Amino acid sequence: MHIEIEELAKEFGTSRALHPVSLAAPSGALIALLGPSGSGKTTLLRILGGLEMPSSGRVRFDGQDATNMSVQDRRAGFVFQQYALFKHMTVFENIAYGLRARKRAERPTDAEIGRRVNRLLDLIQLPDIGTRYPSQLSGGQRQRVALARALAIEPRVLLLDEPFGALDAKVRKELRQGLRDIHDETGLTTIFVTHDQEEAMELADFVVVMSMGRIEQVGKPAEIRAKPASDFVRSFIM
Ligand SMILES: Nc1ncnc2c1ncn2[C@@H]1O[C@H](COP(=O)(O)OP(=O)(O)OP(=O)(O)O)[C@@H](O)[C@H]1O
Ligand SMILES: [Mg+2]
């Protein structure tokens, strides 16, 4: 699915989180929103997912106006920094949750849910942990389960907000590659928030550099490195 953002702005009371920003994300791309704290990354991601309404501007999914579309209809898969797994449910049930929550007519059979969950456990390379509880996993494993859970609903877009932010450098690197592999396998349009320039430059097809609610530059990592559009971008990617 390709995503277009037109002149999207967001105010919270009198403060502007997002000045009018425009952006086109091609179908299947892995895109990083990169910027310092407070630059508007999470706000933009939440608007895309339908968790926040913009003050003005439009969002389009495959050319269709999605600005007022419900969270359900957007079919976005979310992964946040804080593991949002259900503590009282096994890994299997956590991943199956979104499928079981569907209306009866759209709910897969138990056998089909089982197949899908097992396929996702393979995809995140944790085939044997279905019966464990989140408290019995490492931080990195929890984030992989969160990713599998987001993928279970067969989302049209994957939205990740600092998904590896709470992990140590080594695990971060492994998961970064894992995300790249899963992205390449699923072909899902993926938007990824980070304030880590190395992570953005290494992982993304396109990097969107943000500062103070504005988009400073959009480009491939090599283009941004070769030709930073402003002093801010130059210093931030160093
Ligand atoms: N619910 C809210 N109410 C009021 N102000 C908000 C709200 N959410 C965000 N803001 C403000 O909007 C601006 C952008 O915040 P946002 O969370 O999008 O930044 P961010 O780039 O994700 O930062 P971080 O890297 O710290 O997560 C900040 O100035 C923030 O204080
Ligand atoms: Mg944020």
mmCIF file of C-alpha atoms and ligand atoms in Angstrom:
data_model
loop_
_atom_site.group_PDB
_atom_site.id
_atom_site.type_symbol
_atom_site.label_atom_id
_atom_site.label_comp_id
_atom_site.label_asym_id
_atom_site.label_seq_id
_atom_site.Cartn_x
_atom_site.Cartn_y
_atom_site.Cartn_z
ATOM 1 C CA MET A 1 0.000 0.000 0.000
ATOM 2 C CA HIS A 2 1.330 3.464 -0.769
ATOM 3 C CA ILE A 3 0.725 6.287 1.633
ATOM 4 C CA GLU A 4 0.454 9.981 0.916
ATOM 5 C CA ILE A 5 0.385 12.758 3.461
ATOM 6 C CA GLU A 6 -0.774 16.179 2.350
ATOM 7 C CA GLU A 7 -0.142 19.282 4.408
ATOM 8 C CA LEU A 8 -0.748 17.397 7.630
ATOM 9 C CA ALA A 9 -0.662 19.587 10.760
ATOM 10 C CA LYS A 10 -1.344 18.974 14.441
ATOM 11 C CA GLU A 11 -1.836 21.344 17.330
ATOM 12 C CA PHE A 12 -2.223 20.371 20.951
ATOM 13 C CA GLY A 13 -3.964 23.395 22.471
ATOM 14 C CA THR A 14 -1.798 26.308 21.448
ATOM 15 C CA SER A 15 1.369 24.305 20.747
ATOM 16 C CA ARG A 16 2.181 23.011 17.302
ATOM 17 C CA ALA A 17 3.459 19.442 17.244
ATOM 18 C CA LEU A 18 3.412 19.290 13.462
ATOM 19 C CA HIS A 19 3.612 22.103 10.931
ATOM 20 C CA PRO A 20 2.007 21.282 7.603
ATOM 21 C CA VAL A 21 4.054 18.336 6.326
ATOM 22 C CA SER A 22 3.739 16.404 3.070
ATOM 23 C CA LEU A 23 5.252 13.068 2.216
ATOM 24 C CA ALA A 24 4.773 10.129 -0.148
ATOM 25 C CA ALA A 25 5.702 6.634 0.985
ATOM 26 C CA PRO A 26 5.913 4.195 -1.929
ATOM 27 C CA SER A 27 4.334 0.776 -1.579
ATOM 28 C CA GLY A 28 6.604 -1.751 0.120
ATOM 29 C CA ALA A 29 9.162 0.784 1.316
ATOM 30 C CA LEU A 30 10.848 0.723 4.705
ATOM 31 C CA ILE A 31 10.824 4.309 5.884
ATOM 32 C CA ALA A 32 12.473 5.796 8.962
ATOM 33 C CA LEU A 33 11.174 8.916 10.695
ATOM 34 C CA LEU A 34 14.366 10.275 12.239
ATOM 35 C CA GLY A 35 14.651 13.269 14.538
ATOM 36 C CA PRO A 36 15.428 14.443 18.047
ATOM 37 C CA SER A 37 13.017 14.272 20.968
ATOM 38 C CA GLY A 38 9.937 16.421 20.421
ATOM 39 C CA SER A 39 10.342 16.700 16.651
ATOM 40 C CA GLY A 40 6.892 15.221 15.961
ATOM 41 C CA LYS A 41 7.755 11.639 14.959
ATOM 42 C CA THR A 42 5.278 9.911 17.263
ATOM 43 C CA THR A 43 2.574 12.447 16.456
ATOM 44 C CA LEU A 44 2.938 11.771 12.743
ATOM 45 C CA LEU A 45 2.945 7.993 13.258
ATOM 46 C CA ARG A 46 -0.144 8.108 15.491
ATOM 47 C CA ILE A 47 -2.022 10.187 12.923
ATOM 48 C CA LEU A 48 -1.152 7.620 10.246
ATOM 49 C CA GLY A 49 -2.473 4.831 12.470
ATOM 50 C CA GLY A 50 -5.683 6.693 13.295
ATOM 51 C CA LEU A 51 -4.829 7.022 17.012
ATOM 52 C CA GLU A 52 -4.734 10.810 16.694
ATOM 53 C CA MET A 53 -6.697 13.150 14.426
ATOM 54 C CA PRO A 54 -4.809 15.837 12.495
ATOM 55 C CA SER A 55 -5.807 19.495 12.932
ATOM 56 C CA SER A 56 -5.690 19.869 9.156
ATOM 57 C CA GLY A 57 -4.452 18.080 6.058
ATOM 58 C CA ARG A 58 -5.135 14.683 4.543
ATOM 59 C CA VAL A 59 -3.854 11.102 4.619
ATOM 60 C CA ARG A 60 -4.325 8.830 1.610
ATOM 61 C CA PHE A 61 -3.921 5.053 1.449
ATOM 62 C CA ASP A 62 -3.556 3.774 -2.117
ATOM 63 C CA GLY A 63 -5.089 7.014 -3.330
ATOM 64 C CA GLN A 64 -8.151 6.692 -1.092
ATOM 65 C CA ASP A 65 -8.836 9.344 1.535
ATOM 66 C CA ALA A 66 -8.080 7.719 4.900
ATOM 67 C CA THR A 67 -8.057 10.879 7.049
ATOM 68 C CA ASN A 68 -11.240 9.948 8.917
ATOM 69 C CA MET A 69 -10.965 6.177 8.583
ATOM 70 C CA SER A 70 -11.297 4.185 11.820
ATOM 71 C CA VAL A 71 -8.320 2.403 13.357
ATOM 72 C CA GLN A 72 -9.860 -0.971 12.389
ATOM 73 C CA ASP A 73 -10.446 -0.030 8.774
ATOM 74 C CA ARG A 74 -6.887 1.212 8.384
ATOM 75 C CA ARG A 75 -5.592 -2.233 9.288
ATOM 76 C CA ALA A 76 -2.306 -0.929 10.663
ATOM 77 C CA GLY A 77 -0.021 -3.140 12.724
ATOM 78 C CA PHE A 78 1.539 -1.289 15.671
ATOM 79 C CA VAL A 79 4.668 -1.932 17.695
ATOM 80 C CA PHE A 80 5.598 0.468 20.487
ATOM 81 C CA GLN A 81 8.714 0.962 22.580
ATOM 82 C CA GLN A 82 7.096 -0.416 25.714
ATOM 83 C CA TYR A 83 6.221 -4.017 25.241
ATOM 84 C CA ALA A 84 2.467 -4.003 25.239
ATOM 85 C CA LEU A 85 2.046 -7.766 25.525
ATOM 86 C CA PHE A 86 -0.755 -9.134 27.677
ATOM 87 C CA LYS A 87 0.955 -10.515 30.772
ATOM 88 C CA HIS A 88 -1.707 -13.093 31.595
ATOM 89 C CA MET A 89 -1.673 -14.620 28.097
ATOM 90 C CA THR A 90 0.834 -17.012 26.576
ATOM 91 C CA VAL A 91 2.918 -15.941 23.605
ATOM 92 C CA PHE A 92 0.630 -17.987 21.372
ATOM 93 C CA GLU A 93 -2.485 -16.240 22.695
ATOM 94 C CA ASN A 94 -0.838 -12.828 22.467
ATOM 95 C CA ILE A 95 -0.142 -13.356 18.775
ATOM 96 C CA ALA A 96 -3.580 -14.864 18.140
ATOM 97 C CA TYR A 97 -5.357 -12.037 19.945
ATOM 98 C CA GLY A 98 -6.179 -9.847 16.952
ATOM 99 C CA LEU A 99 -7.548 -12.814 15.008
ATOM 100 C CA ARG A 100 -9.706 -14.072 17.874
ATOM 101 C CA ALA A 101 -11.075 -10.551 18.399
ATOM 102 C CA ARG A 102 -12.556 -10.483 14.895
ATOM 103 C CA LYS A 103 -16.267 -10.724 14.250
ATOM 104 C CA ARG A 104 -17.401 -14.320 13.962
ATOM 105 C CA ALA A 105 -17.885 -14.182 10.199
ATOM 106 C CA GLU A 106 -14.305 -12.974 9.655
ATOM 107 C CA ARG A 107 -12.651 -15.055 12.344
ATOM 108 C CA PRO A 108 -10.378 -17.835 11.105
ATOM 109 C CA THR A 109 -10.932 -21.342 12.491
ATOM 110 C CA ASP A 110 -8.844 -22.473 15.474
ATOM 111 C CA ALA A 111 -6.796 -24.668 13.151
ATOM 112 C CA GLU A 112 -6.104 -21.757 10.820
ATOM 113 C CA ILE A 113 -5.205 -19.474 13.754
ATOM 114 C CA GLY A 114 -2.802 -22.171 14.950
ATOM 115 C CA ARG A 115 -1.146 -22.367 11.548
ATOM 116 C CA ARG A 116 -0.780 -18.620 11.296
ATOM 117 C CA VAL A 117 0.653 -18.204 14.788
ATOM 118 C CA ASN A 118 3.168 -20.967 14.179
ATOM 119 C CA ARG A 119 4.176 -19.414 10.868
ATOM 120 C CA LEU A 120 4.724 -16.086 12.638
ATOM 121 C CA LEU A 121 6.758 -17.741 15.395
ATOM 122 C CA ASP A 122 8.962 -19.172 12.649
ATOM 123 C CA LEU A 123 9.213 -15.784 11.004
ATOM 124 C CA ILE A 124 10.496 -14.168 14.213
ATOM 125 C CA GLN A 125 12.777 -17.167 14.678
ATOM 126 C CA LEU A 126 11.292 -18.193 18.015
ATOM 127 C CA PRO A 127 9.457 -21.372 17.063
ATOM 128 C CA ASP A 128 9.381 -22.938 20.521
ATOM 129 C CA ILE A 129 8.087 -20.235 22.825
ATOM 130 C CA GLY A 130 4.334 -20.362 22.167
ATOM 131 C CA THR A 131 3.459 -21.732 25.597
ATOM 132 C CA ARG A 132 5.586 -19.262 27.552
ATOM 133 C CA TYR A 133 4.337 -16.109 29.265
ATOM 134 C CA PRO A 134 5.852 -12.659 28.520
ATOM 135 C CA SER A 135 7.593 -12.612 31.926
ATOM 136 C CA GLN A 136 9.580 -15.667 30.790
ATOM 137 C CA LEU A 137 11.092 -13.848 27.798
ATOM 138 C CA SER A 138 14.014 -11.470 27.303
ATOM 139 C CA GLY A 139 13.309 -7.901 26.218
ATOM 140 C CA GLY A 140 14.386 -8.646 22.662
ATOM 141 C CA GLN A 141 12.184 -11.730 22.505
ATOM 142 C CA ARG A 142 9.230 -9.699 23.761
ATOM 143 C CA GLN A 143 9.689 -7.155 21.017
ATOM 144 C CA ARG A 144 9.819 -9.919 18.428
ATOM 145 C CA VAL A 145 6.563 -11.303 19.802
ATOM 146 C CA ALA A 146 5.070 -7.795 19.638
ATOM 147 C CA LEU A 147 6.096 -7.690 15.975
ATOM 148 C CA ALA A 148 4.503 -11.088 15.322
ATOM 149 C CA ARG A 149 1.335 -9.915 17.008
ATOM 150 C CA ALA A 150 1.242 -6.810 14.810
ATOM 151 C CA LEU A 151 1.715 -8.986 11.715
ATOM 152 C CA ALA A 152 -0.981 -11.498 12.705
ATOM 153 C CA ILE A 153 -3.860 -9.313 11.578
ATOM 154 C CA GLU A 154 -2.295 -9.134 8.092
ATOM 155 C CA PRO A 155 -1.919 -5.370 8.274
ATOM 156 C CA ARG A 156 -1.759 -3.102 5.230
ATOM 157 C CA VAL A 157 0.979 -1.076 6.893
ATOM 158 C CA LEU A 158 3.349 -1.632 9.786
ATOM 159 C CA LEU A 159 3.932 1.298 12.175
ATOM 160 C CA LEU A 160 6.760 1.018 14.688
ATOM 161 C CA ASP A 161 7.581 3.626 17.339
ATOM 162 C CA GLU A 162 11.125 3.145 18.665
ATOM 163 C CA PRO A 163 10.519 -0.601 18.848
ATOM 164 C CA PHE A 164 14.070 -1.352 19.975
ATOM 165 C CA GLY A 165 14.556 1.765 22.108
ATOM 166 C CA ALA A 166 14.633 -0.046 25.432
ATOM 167 C CA LEU A 167 17.118 -2.734 24.366
ATOM 168 C CA ASP A 168 20.889 -2.926 24.584
ATOM 169 C CA ALA A 169 23.049 -2.180 21.560
ATOM 170 C CA LYS A 170 23.793 -5.775 20.580
ATOM 171 C CA VAL A 171 20.185 -6.944 20.703
ATOM 172 C CA ARG A 172 19.138 -3.786 18.872
ATOM 173 C CA LYS A 173 21.462 -4.636 16.001
ATOM 174 C CA GLU A 174 20.144 -8.176 15.738
ATOM 175 C CA LEU A 175 16.534 -7.043 15.759
ATOM 176 C CA ARG A 176 17.293 -4.364 13.198
ATOM 177 C CA GLN A 177 18.441 -7.040 10.776
ATOM 178 C CA GLY A 178 15.479 -9.196 11.797
ATOM 179 C CA LEU A 179 13.076 -6.399 10.947
ATOM 180 C CA ARG A 180 14.787 -5.869 7.609
ATOM 181 C CA ASP A 181 14.437 -9.585 6.811
ATOM 182 C CA ILE A 182 10.784 -9.708 7.836
ATOM 183 C CA HIS A 183 10.083 -6.571 5.844
ATOM 184 C CA ASP A 184 11.708 -8.043 2.747
ATOM 185 C CA GLU A 185 9.762 -11.263 3.179
ATOM 186 C CA THR A 186 6.344 -9.675 3.752
ATOM 187 C CA GLY A 187 6.765 -6.691 1.429
ATOM 188 C CA LEU A 188 4.763 -4.544 3.856
ATOM 189 C CA THR A 189 5.007 -0.778 3.726
ATOM 190 C CA THR A 190 6.733 -0.056 7.026
ATOM 191 C CA ILE A 191 7.185 3.219 8.886
ATOM 192 C CA PHE A 192 9.672 3.178 11.663
ATOM 193 C CA VAL A 193 10.352 5.906 14.243
ATOM 194 C CA THR A 194 13.833 6.315 15.689
ATOM 195 C CA HIS A 195 16.072 9.033 17.067
ATOM 196 C CA ASP A 196 19.127 6.887 16.305
ATOM 197 C CA GLN A 197 20.683 8.073 13.055
ATOM 198 C CA GLU A 198 22.776 4.940 12.642
ATOM 199 C CA GLU A 199 19.679 2.766 12.933
ATOM 200 C CA ALA A 200 17.773 4.876 10.404
ATOM 201 C CA MET A 201 20.622 5.035 7.898
ATOM 202 C CA GLU A 202 21.392 1.344 8.127
ATOM 203 C CA LEU A 203 17.858 0.037 8.005
ATOM 204 C CA ALA A 204 15.695 2.288 5.872
ATOM 205 C CA ASP A 205 15.099 2.611 2.145
ATOM 206 C CA PHE A 206 14.119 6.237 2.761
ATOM 207 C CA VAL A 207 14.868 8.450 5.720
ATOM 208 C CA VAL A 208 12.607 11.353 6.725
ATOM 209 C CA VAL A 209 14.593 13.760 8.867
ATOM 210 C CA MET A 210 12.380 15.772 11.216
ATOM 211 C CA SER A 211 13.034 18.750 13.467
ATOM 212 C CA MET A 212 10.610 20.858 15.496
ATOM 213 C CA GLY A 213 7.513 19.543 13.755
ATOM 214 C CA ARG A 214 8.901 19.980 10.260
ATOM 215 C CA ILE A 215 10.346 17.627 7.671
ATOM 216 C CA GLU A 216 13.866 18.800 6.958
ATOM 217 C CA GLN A 217 14.737 16.265 4.276
ATOM 218 C CA VAL A 218 13.527 13.053 2.658
ATOM 219 C CA GLY A 219 15.896 10.804 0.788
ATOM 220 C CA LYS A 220 17.782 7.568 0.533
ATOM 221 C CA PRO A 221 20.444 7.252 3.240
ATOM 222 C CA ALA A 222 23.251 7.721 0.713
ATOM 223 C CA GLU A 223 21.607 10.846 -0.741
ATOM 224 C CA ILE A 224 21.164 12.386 2.693
ATOM 225 C CA ARG A 225 24.764 11.618 3.596
ATOM 226 C CA ALA A 226 26.066 13.016 0.333
ATOM 227 C CA LYS A 227 23.851 16.103 0.281
ATOM 228 C CA PRO A 228 22.342 17.124 3.618
ATOM 229 C CA ALA A 229 19.651 19.726 2.936
ATOM 230 C CA SER A 230 20.412 21.908 5.960
ATOM 231 C CA ASP A 231 22.907 22.507 8.746
ATOM 232 C CA PHE A 232 20.527 20.714 11.070
ATOM 233 C CA VAL A 233 20.537 17.559 8.919
ATOM 234 C CA ARG A 234 24.312 17.706 8.508
ATOM 235 C CA SER A 235 24.917 17.866 12.240
ATOM 236 C CA PHE A 236 22.211 15.347 13.121
ATOM 237 C CA ILE A 237 23.427 12.564 10.844
ATOM 238 C CA MET A 238 27.102 12.970 11.823
HETATM 239 N N1 LIG B 1 -0.997 14.646 23.830
HETATM 240 C C1 LIG B 1 -0.217 15.731 23.765
HETATM 241 N N2 LIG B 1 -0.584 16.882 24.349
HETATM 242 C C2 LIG B 1 0.188 17.989 24.261
HETATM 243 N N3 LIG B 1 1.346 18.049 23.602
HETATM 244 C C3 LIG B 1 1.770 16.929 22.988
HETATM 245 C C4 LIG B 1 1.029 15.716 23.038
HETATM 246 N N4 LIG B 1 1.690 14.762 22.339
HETATM 247 C C5 LIG B 1 2.808 15.366 21.892
HETATM 248 N N5 LIG B 1 2.863 16.661 22.262
HETATM 249 C C6 LIG B 1 3.919 17.628 21.937
HETATM 250 O O1 LIG B 1 4.133 17.590 20.536
HETATM 251 C C7 LIG B 1 5.519 17.681 20.225
HETATM 252 C C8 LIG B 1 5.942 16.471 19.384
HETATM 253 O O2 LIG B 1 5.847 15.305 20.217
HETATM 254 P P1 LIG B 1 6.146 13.843 19.666
HETATM 255 O O3 LIG B 1 5.748 12.922 20.735
HETATM 256 O O4 LIG B 1 5.508 13.691 18.348
HETATM 257 O O5 LIG B 1 7.721 13.906 19.506
HETATM 258 P P2 LIG B 1 8.754 12.740 19.171
HETATM 259 O O6 LIG B 1 9.542 13.202 17.981
HETATM 260 O O7 LIG B 1 8.055 11.443 19.074
HETATM 261 O O8 LIG B 1 9.721 12.767 20.451
HETATM 262 P P3 LIG B 1 10.443 11.536 21.262
HETATM 263 O O9 LIG B 1 11.681 11.190 20.470
HETATM 264 O O10 LIG B 1 10.789 12.158 22.579
HETATM 265 O O11 LIG B 1 9.469 10.422 21.385
HETATM 266 C C9 LIG B 1 6.246 17.790 21.554
HETATM 267 O O12 LIG B 1 6.522 19.145 21.783
HETATM 268 C C10 LIG B 1 5.249 17.247 22.548
HETATM 269 O O13 LIG B 1 5.408 17.839 23.809
HETATM 270 MG MG MG B 2 8.133 9.670 20.208
#
